[in-house]
Amino acid sequence: MNLNCPTRFPHPPRFITSVIFTYFLLITENLLFVHGASGDLPISTPGDPAWQDPELAGLWLGSDAAPYDPARASFNRKGDFYLGGLFDMHSERYGECQKINPRGVQWMYAMVYAIERINARQDLLPNITLGFQIKDTCANPNVAVTSSLDFITSSSNLGACDNNSMSFNAVDSLGRLVAVVGPATSNAAVSVASLFQLFKLPEISYSATSELLSETRYSFFTRVVPSDSYQAAALADIVSHFGWSVVATLYTDDLAYGLAGQERFLQHAAEKGICVAYENKISSSSTLEDLLEILEDLRGYPNVKVIVAFANESPMLKLLEVFAEQNVTGYTWIGTDAWTASPALTADPGIAKVTQGMLGLRYSTREVVGFLDYLQSLSPWEGTSYQDPFLLEYWEQALACHVFEIPREYRAYSETCVANETLTESDTLFAGKFVSTILDAVEVVAMALHAALKCDESQCEGKSDEVDREEILALMKNVNFTGASGYNIELTDGGNLGSGATYDVFNLKPSNSCASEMMVEKIGFWNQKEGFRIRDNISWHSKNSCYVGTIPSSFCSASCRPGQRRIPKGLSECCWECVDCLEGHYSDQEDALTCSNCSGEEIVNTDRTGCVQLPDLYFTPSSPFGIAVIILSVPGILLSVAIAAIFRHRRHTQVVVRACAGHSYAILSCAIFCFIFSWLPFLPSNNIVCAIKACLQLLPVTLLQGILLITAYITKKGRRYVQLRNKVFIGAGILALFCVFTAIWFAVDLPKLSRIPDPEAKIVYVDCQDGEVLALALSFLYSVFLDAVGLCMAYRTRAKEENFREGKFVFFTFIVHIMLWVATLGVYLAIGGGKHFQSFILAEGVTFTGYVPLFMLFVPKLYLMKTKPYANEKMDAKAKRKVRGKRIAKVKSRKARLSPEVLSSRRALLDNCNRALESIRGERTQSVRFVKICSERLEEMKARHRRRVDAKKSQLGDCLKRKVHLIISSPTLPSTSL
């Protein structure tokens, strides 16, 4: 074959060196090891010296004598042109080739059958004989690449062209290589396509479906099967058709097939509302522990009974074997064409039991007429003019005997085959006869070669040495015919099948009623236009083989009732646990993702499915705080009335006349108002009432402070020197400032109604909100300011002896009042709103304000009335009447006319009189005390004398009793009169 030399080889020298090294290495292997041949390459026989090599014995017979090397084994036939073939001739486990694969043998002979049919035709490649070279890939991408290097080295002369580029015009002993058919798996196809792209060798696959192979970097890759994008959509349609909203997925860990197919399936599943509860990957290198872990993970989802497997055959069968060993059944498997067409599903009873009820996809194909007869006619003894090492190995494995006599130490079987053995009709080699895509792939290459050689029905005009592989590739993409599979074979520029996709859906079911054997039967189809259609009954998994079962359910978690919410289980969104909504939350629908809060004035009902309105709670006399206010205020009112009654009764005594600068009844009235106004929170609250309460609640406190301030002022100045208009002016100023501060408070934030829900207590506290803290604190600070002014004024009069030292008591009254309101304000601001706390604190502050003057001013007066007789002496009230302004002016003018000496003498005389009066008062007090002491001592003497007399009388009585006793007890004594 003559391939045009490129002007420059596009790859670096290091790569050229590695290719040349590989070339010579493989040429050496070809000389040392037999590949199988016809014509120029004779087949070694057991009598040859080569059979004495244990490695060759293991290679040909598949025994355990030596490790199997797939790169050394091939099935060849010489021709004018030949096709390469890559098939999974052996199964693979843990990265090593295992026993012969009957499916691979069947597919290999499908290619041989197709070539023989073409060679027998006169309308296609007349006078041209096609040969083949078939290599084993062992279902392993690495082995596939190694086997593919044989095609490169056998068809390429790595000598230099005239322009120092690489030449591809070599003709090997088999003929000229046109293209390679295969491999079977997408993962291997991607690896091989990269190599063939480098050497511009056309490739056509009969089952590689990865979308990755449609990329432009694999321009020499073509296929006669639809891509996985259709297969993923078909899987999603099947799952959706049966109403399975939750499934598990497994996929092989390869970029070309499993990962890409899984990603595409997840996209289609999401569009149809299908949730994947569990997904995991498997591979040929998965260990037993890895597969058991997958099994345990699936057991963690006991309700998920549908498993979608986008996987290759070899790792999938390994997983199913583990399921069979663990006797895990009850799952409905939905699978792709890569593994659901495996003969092991029906041949292995354990796997068949696990996968009973499976639904599998296969691209729609037809049974090739005559192919089954062709397979059954095969024999290593006759029927072929060439030897096949793979058929020999399968024959020995199926019949458990050796075809050739070999040394005993290399034997895997004890028996030697005779020439009359045949395979049974139920042999796995004859199962799964849908191989039409392989015939289509071979025919595409043959038709392209037919066009390249300019053949007609009788001969080919072109020269074989002028055929270009790039021309072959272009002609392969230009074919248009109806293939053996039923597809219209017309390839796109990307090498894909242009006729869309149709998949047959197969069901694994008992071969007949109550039978233990399983069979795969077509029950429907899927295509892009109609979707999934069922044409036959489906047998679902059932423990009773006589019963076809029912459509299984597949879900992860049961629906959550109203009052519960879903918590995701693991990383999956379709698996959850139902938990009750938290306290104070509800859900009113099934499968709620979250629980909602009720509005501020509502509470969750008992089953947490909705909200109910909370009852309102006002500050009422019957509430706990209301009862406390009443208990504290009513005694204050009674005490104030009692003190007023006592003062009224003793209104002419000195202590009453001099008390509080004549403001006793005014102070008592303000105290009573404080007690009464502490009940203002009992009024039904609304915005207007709240404003009124805020304005009036501190009014009696301000009035009381004003009167005490005036009392302190009068105590300092003297009652004679303070006129009525001064009192009115001071009182009016205090009230005016109170109104100003109240107006500022209302302007900043008007007190208004507040509703504070308490879900724990299941009530709504209805109260008044006093507004901004700063404005409220300003009003409170005004009361403290009045107390501070009064304190400063009373401080200067605290030592005066006048009016029974009343200045001292006024001073302490202001101190206690300041302490009370500082504490009240601190607690009020610290405790915060809600639950009527602030209203209660403010009411108690007003209440205790009323108690302060009662205990600090009036209780000492009552004590004087009780203990100081002179305080109860009556005096003319008129004598203490205030001196009017004119009288004061006359006294001042009279004093102004006296000389300083006279005034000084009068002051000294007045001081002497006062001292004498105080001395007399002191002597009188001392005399009274002395009389009292004498009286007490006289009473003590009388008491001692009385005790002595009683003691003497007691002694005399005892003597008389003893005498009487002696007389009575001594009859001999003379009678005497006592």
CSV table of C-alpha atoms in Angstrom, one decimal, residues 507-751:
chain,number,residue,atom,x,y,z
A,507,ASN,CA,-36.3,-8.4,29.9
A,508,LEU,CA,-34.5,-11.1,31.8
A,509,LYS,CA,-37.3,-13.6,32.6
A,510,PRO,CA,-37.9,-17.4,33.2
A,511,SER,CA,-37.7,-19.3,30.0
A,512,ASN,CA,-41.2,-20.7,30.7
A,513,SER,CA,-43.6,-20.7,33.6
A,514,CYS,CA,-42.1,-22.0,36.8
A,515,ALA,CA,-38.8,-22.6,35.1
A,516,SER,CA,-35.5,-21.9,36.9
A,517,GLU,CA,-33.6,-21.2,33.6
A,518,MET,CA,-33.6,-17.6,32.4
A,519,MET,CA,-33.8,-16.1,29.0
A,520,VAL,CA,-33.5,-12.6,27.6
A,521,GLU,CA,-36.6,-11.5,25.6
A,522,LYS,CA,-37.4,-8.4,23.7
A,523,ILE,CA,-40.4,-6.6,25.3
A,524,GLY,CA,-40.3,-3.2,23.7
A,525,PHE,CA,-38.2,-0.5,22.0
A,526,TRP,CA,-37.1,3.1,22.4
A,527,ASN,CA,-36.5,5.7,19.7
A,528,GLN,CA,-36.2,9.5,19.6
A,529,LYS,CA,-39.7,10.1,18.2
A,530,GLU,CA,-41.9,7.7,20.2
A,531,GLY,CA,-39.8,7.2,23.3
A,532,PHE,CA,-40.3,4.0,25.3
A,533,ARG,CA,-43.0,1.6,24.0
A,534,ILE,CA,-43.9,-1.8,25.5
A,535,ARG,CA,-45.0,-4.6,23.2
A,536,ASP,CA,-44.9,-7.6,25.5
A,537,ASN,CA,-45.4,-8.6,29.2
A,538,ILE,CA,-42.6,-7.8,31.6
A,539,SER,CA,-41.5,-10.4,34.2
A,540,TRP,CA,-40.5,-8.6,37.3
A,541,HIS,CA,-38.4,-10.0,40.1
A,542,SER,CA,-40.2,-12.5,42.2
A,543,LYS,CA,-39.2,-15.2,44.6
A,544,ASN,CA,-41.8,-17.5,43.0
A,545,SER,CA,-40.8,-18.2,39.4
A,546,CYS,CA,-44.4,-19.1,38.6
A,547,TYR,CA,-45.4,-15.5,39.3
A,548,VAL,CA,-44.4,-12.6,37.0
A,549,GLY,CA,-44.4,-10.2,39.9
A,550,THR,CA,-45.6,-6.6,40.0
A,551,ILE,CA,-43.9,-3.3,39.1
A,552,PRO,CA,-41.5,-2.7,42.1
A,553,SER,CA,-41.6,0.5,44.0
A,554,SER,CA,-38.4,2.5,44.4
A,555,PHE,CA,-38.2,5.3,46.9
A,556,CYS,CA,-35.8,6.3,49.5
A,557,SER,CA,-37.9,7.7,52.3
A,558,ALA,CA,-41.6,7.8,53.0
A,559,SER,CA,-43.5,11.1,52.7
A,560,CYS,CA,-43.4,13.3,55.7
A,561,ARG,CA,-46.8,14.2,57.2
A,562,PRO,CA,-47.7,17.8,57.9
A,563,GLY,CA,-46.1,18.8,61.1
A,564,GLN,CA,-42.8,17.3,60.0
A,565,ARG,CA,-39.9,18.3,57.8
A,566,ARG,CA,-37.3,16.5,55.8
A,567,ILE,CA,-33.7,16.3,56.8
A,568,PRO,CA,-31.4,15.1,54.0
A,569,LYS,CA,-29.8,11.7,54.5
A,570,GLY,CA,-26.2,11.9,53.5
A,571,LEU,CA,-25.4,13.9,50.3
A,572,SER,CA,-28.5,12.8,48.4
A,573,GLU,CA,-31.5,15.2,48.1
A,574,CYS,CA,-34.0,12.4,47.5
A,575,CYS,CA,-33.3,10.5,50.8
A,576,TRP,CA,-34.4,12.1,54.0
A,577,GLU,CA,-35.5,11.5,57.5
A,578,CYS,CA,-38.8,12.9,58.8
A,579,VAL,CA,-38.4,14.8,62.0
A,580,ASP,CA,-41.0,16.8,63.9
A,581,CYS,CA,-40.9,20.5,63.5
A,582,LEU,CA,-39.2,22.2,66.4
A,583,GLU,CA,-41.1,23.9,69.2
A,584,GLY,CA,-42.8,27.0,67.8
A,585,HIS,CA,-42.6,25.8,64.1
A,586,TYR,CA,-45.1,24.2,61.9
A,587,SER,CA,-45.5,22.7,58.4
A,588,ASP,CA,-48.9,22.5,56.7
A,589,GLN,CA,-48.0,20.3,53.7
A,590,GLU,CA,-46.4,16.9,53.1
A,591,ASP,CA,-42.7,16.6,52.4
A,592,ALA,CA,-42.0,20.1,53.6
A,593,LEU,CA,-38.4,21.0,53.4
A,594,THR,CA,-38.6,23.6,56.2
A,595,CYS,CA,-40.8,24.4,59.1
A,596,SER,CA,-42.2,27.9,59.3
A,597,ASN,CA,-42.6,30.2,62.2
A,598,CYS,CA,-46.0,31.5,63.2
A,599,SER,CA,-46.6,35.2,63.2
A,600,GLY,CA,-45.7,37.2,66.3
A,601,GLU,CA,-49.1,36.8,67.9
A,602,GLU,CA,-49.8,33.2,67.0
A,603,ILE,CA,-48.6,29.9,68.4
A,604,VAL,CA,-48.3,26.4,66.8
A,605,ASN,CA,-51.1,24.0,67.5
A,606,THR,CA,-50.5,20.7,69.2
A,607,ASP,CA,-49.8,18.6,66.1
A,608,ARG,CA,-47.7,21.5,64.6
A,609,THR,CA,-49.7,21.7,61.4
A,610,GLY,CA,-50.8,25.3,61.8
A,611,CYS,CA,-51.1,28.4,64.0
A,612,VAL,CA,-53.7,29.6,66.5
A,613,GLN,CA,-54.1,33.1,67.8
A,614,LEU,CA,-52.7,33.8,71.2
A,615,PRO,CA,-55.0,35.4,73.9
A,616,ASP,CA,-54.3,38.9,75.0
A,617,LEU,CA,-53.1,39.5,78.6
A,618,TYR,CA,-53.5,43.0,80.0
A,619,PHE,CA,-52.1,44.5,83.2
A,620,THR,CA,-55.1,43.8,85.3
A,621,PRO,CA,-55.7,43.8,89.1
A,622,SER,CA,-56.1,40.1,89.0
A,623,SER,CA,-52.7,39.5,87.3
A,624,PRO,CA,-49.7,38.7,89.5
A,625,PHE,CA,-48.2,42.1,89.0
A,626,GLY,CA,-51.6,43.8,89.6
A,627,ILE,CA,-52.0,42.0,92.9
A,628,ALA,CA,-48.6,43.0,94.0
A,629,VAL,CA,-49.3,46.7,93.1
A,630,ILE,CA,-52.5,46.6,95.1
A,631,ILE,CA,-50.9,44.9,98.1
A,632,LEU,CA,-48.2,47.5,98.2
A,633,SER,CA,-50.3,50.6,97.5
A,634,VAL,CA,-53.5,50.0,99.6
A,635,PRO,CA,-51.6,50.0,103.0
A,636,GLY,CA,-50.0,53.3,101.9
A,637,ILE,CA,-53.4,54.8,101.3
A,638,LEU,CA,-54.6,53.6,104.7
A,639,LEU,CA,-51.5,54.8,106.4
A,640,SER,CA,-51.8,58.2,104.8
A,641,VAL,CA,-55.4,58.6,105.8
A,642,ALA,CA,-54.6,57.5,109.4
A,643,ILE,CA,-51.8,60.0,109.7
A,644,ALA,CA,-54.1,62.7,108.3
A,645,ALA,CA,-56.7,61.7,110.9
A,646,ILE,CA,-54.2,61.9,113.7
A,647,PHE,CA,-52.9,65.2,112.6
A,648,ARG,CA,-56.5,66.5,112.3
A,649,HIS,CA,-57.2,65.3,115.8
A,650,ARG,CA,-54.1,67.0,117.2
A,651,ARG,CA,-54.0,70.0,115.0
A,652,HIS,CA,-53.4,72.4,117.9
A,653,THR,CA,-50.3,70.6,119.2
A,654,GLN,CA,-46.8,72.0,118.6
A,655,VAL,CA,-45.6,69.0,116.6
A,656,VAL,CA,-48.6,69.3,114.2
A,657,VAL,CA,-48.5,73.1,113.9
A,658,ARG,CA,-44.7,73.1,113.2
A,659,ALA,CA,-44.7,70.0,110.9
A,660,CYS,CA,-43.6,70.4,107.2
A,661,ALA,CA,-43.9,74.1,107.3
A,662,GLY,CA,-47.6,73.8,107.2
A,663,HIS,CA,-47.7,71.5,104.1
A,664,SER,CA,-48.5,68.3,106.0
A,665,TYR,CA,-51.9,67.8,104.3
A,666,ALA,CA,-50.5,68.7,100.9
A,667,ILE,CA,-47.7,66.1,101.3
A,668,LEU,CA,-50.2,63.5,102.5
A,669,SER,CA,-52.4,64.2,99.5
A,670,CYS,CA,-49.6,63.8,97.1
A,671,ALA,CA,-48.6,60.5,98.7
A,672,ILE,CA,-52.2,59.3,98.3
A,673,PHE,CA,-52.1,60.4,94.7
A,674,CYS,CA,-48.9,58.4,94.2
A,675,PHE,CA,-50.6,55.3,95.6
A,676,ILE,CA,-53.7,55.8,93.4
A,677,PHE,CA,-51.8,56.7,90.2
A,678,SER,CA,-49.8,53.5,90.5
A,679,TRP,CA,-53.1,51.8,89.4
A,680,LEU,CA,-53.0,53.6,86.0
A,681,PRO,CA,-51.6,50.5,84.2
A,682,PHE,CA,-54.9,48.8,85.1
A,683,LEU,CA,-56.7,50.9,82.4
A,684,PRO,CA,-57.4,49.1,79.1
A,685,SER,CA,-54.5,50.0,76.8
A,686,ASN,CA,-54.7,51.8,73.5
A,687,ASN,CA,-52.6,54.6,72.0
A,688,ILE,CA,-54.5,57.4,73.6
A,689,VAL,CA,-54.6,55.7,77.0
A,690,CYS,CA,-50.9,55.0,76.8
A,691,ALA,CA,-50.2,58.7,76.2
A,692,ILE,CA,-52.4,59.7,79.1
A,693,LYS,CA,-50.9,57.2,81.5
A,694,ALA,CA,-47.4,58.3,80.5
A,695,CYS,CA,-48.3,61.9,81.3
A,696,LEU,CA,-50.1,61.3,84.6
A,697,GLN,CA,-48.1,58.6,86.1
A,698,LEU,CA,-45.1,60.8,87.1
A,699,LEU,CA,-47.3,63.9,87.9
A,700,PRO,CA,-47.9,63.1,91.6
A,701,VAL,CA,-44.2,62.4,92.0
A,702,THR,CA,-43.3,65.8,90.6
A,703,LEU,CA,-45.9,67.5,92.8
A,704,LEU,CA,-44.6,65.7,95.9
A,705,GLN,CA,-41.0,66.7,95.0
A,706,GLY,CA,-42.1,70.3,94.4
A,707,ILE,CA,-43.8,70.5,97.8
A,708,LEU,CA,-40.8,69.0,99.5
A,709,LEU,CA,-38.6,71.5,97.7
A,710,ILE,CA,-40.8,74.4,99.0
A,711,THR,CA,-40.7,72.9,102.5
A,712,ALA,CA,-36.9,72.7,102.4
A,713,TYR,CA,-36.8,76.3,101.1
A,714,ILE,CA,-39.1,77.5,103.9
A,715,THR,CA,-37.1,75.5,106.5
A,716,LYS,CA,-34.0,77.3,105.3
A,717,LYS,CA,-35.6,80.8,105.2
A,718,GLY,CA,-38.1,80.6,107.9
A,719,ARG,CA,-41.9,80.6,107.6
A,720,ARG,CA,-42.2,84.2,108.3
A,721,TYR,CA,-40.0,85.3,105.4
A,722,VAL,CA,-41.6,83.2,102.6
A,723,GLN,CA,-44.6,84.8,101.0
A,724,LEU,CA,-47.4,82.9,99.3
A,725,ARG,CA,-46.5,84.3,95.9
A,726,ASN,CA,-43.0,82.8,96.2
A,727,LYS,CA,-44.5,79.4,96.9
A,728,VAL,CA,-46.8,79.7,93.9
A,729,PHE,CA,-44.0,80.8,91.6
A,730,ILE,CA,-41.8,77.9,92.7
A,731,GLY,CA,-44.6,75.4,92.2
A,732,ALA,CA,-45.6,76.8,88.8
A,733,GLY,CA,-42.0,76.6,87.6
A,734,ILE,CA,-41.7,73.0,88.7
A,735,LEU,CA,-44.9,72.1,86.9
A,736,ALA,CA,-43.9,74.0,83.8
A,737,LEU,CA,-40.6,72.2,83.5
A,738,PHE,CA,-42.4,68.9,84.0
A,739,CYS,CA,-44.6,69.8,81.0
A,740,VAL,CA,-41.6,70.8,78.9
A,741,PHE,CA,-39.8,67.5,79.6
A,742,THR,CA,-43.0,65.6,78.9
A,743,ALA,CA,-43.5,67.4,75.6
A,744,ILE,CA,-39.9,66.6,74.6
A,745,TRP,CA,-40.5,62.9,75.5
A,746,PHE,CA,-43.7,62.8,73.4
A,747,ALA,CA,-42.0,64.7,70.5
A,748,VAL,CA,-39.1,62.2,70.3
A,749,ASP,CA,-41.3,59.1,70.5
A,750,LEU,CA,-44.9,59.1,71.5
A,751,PRO,CA,-45.9,56.4,73.9
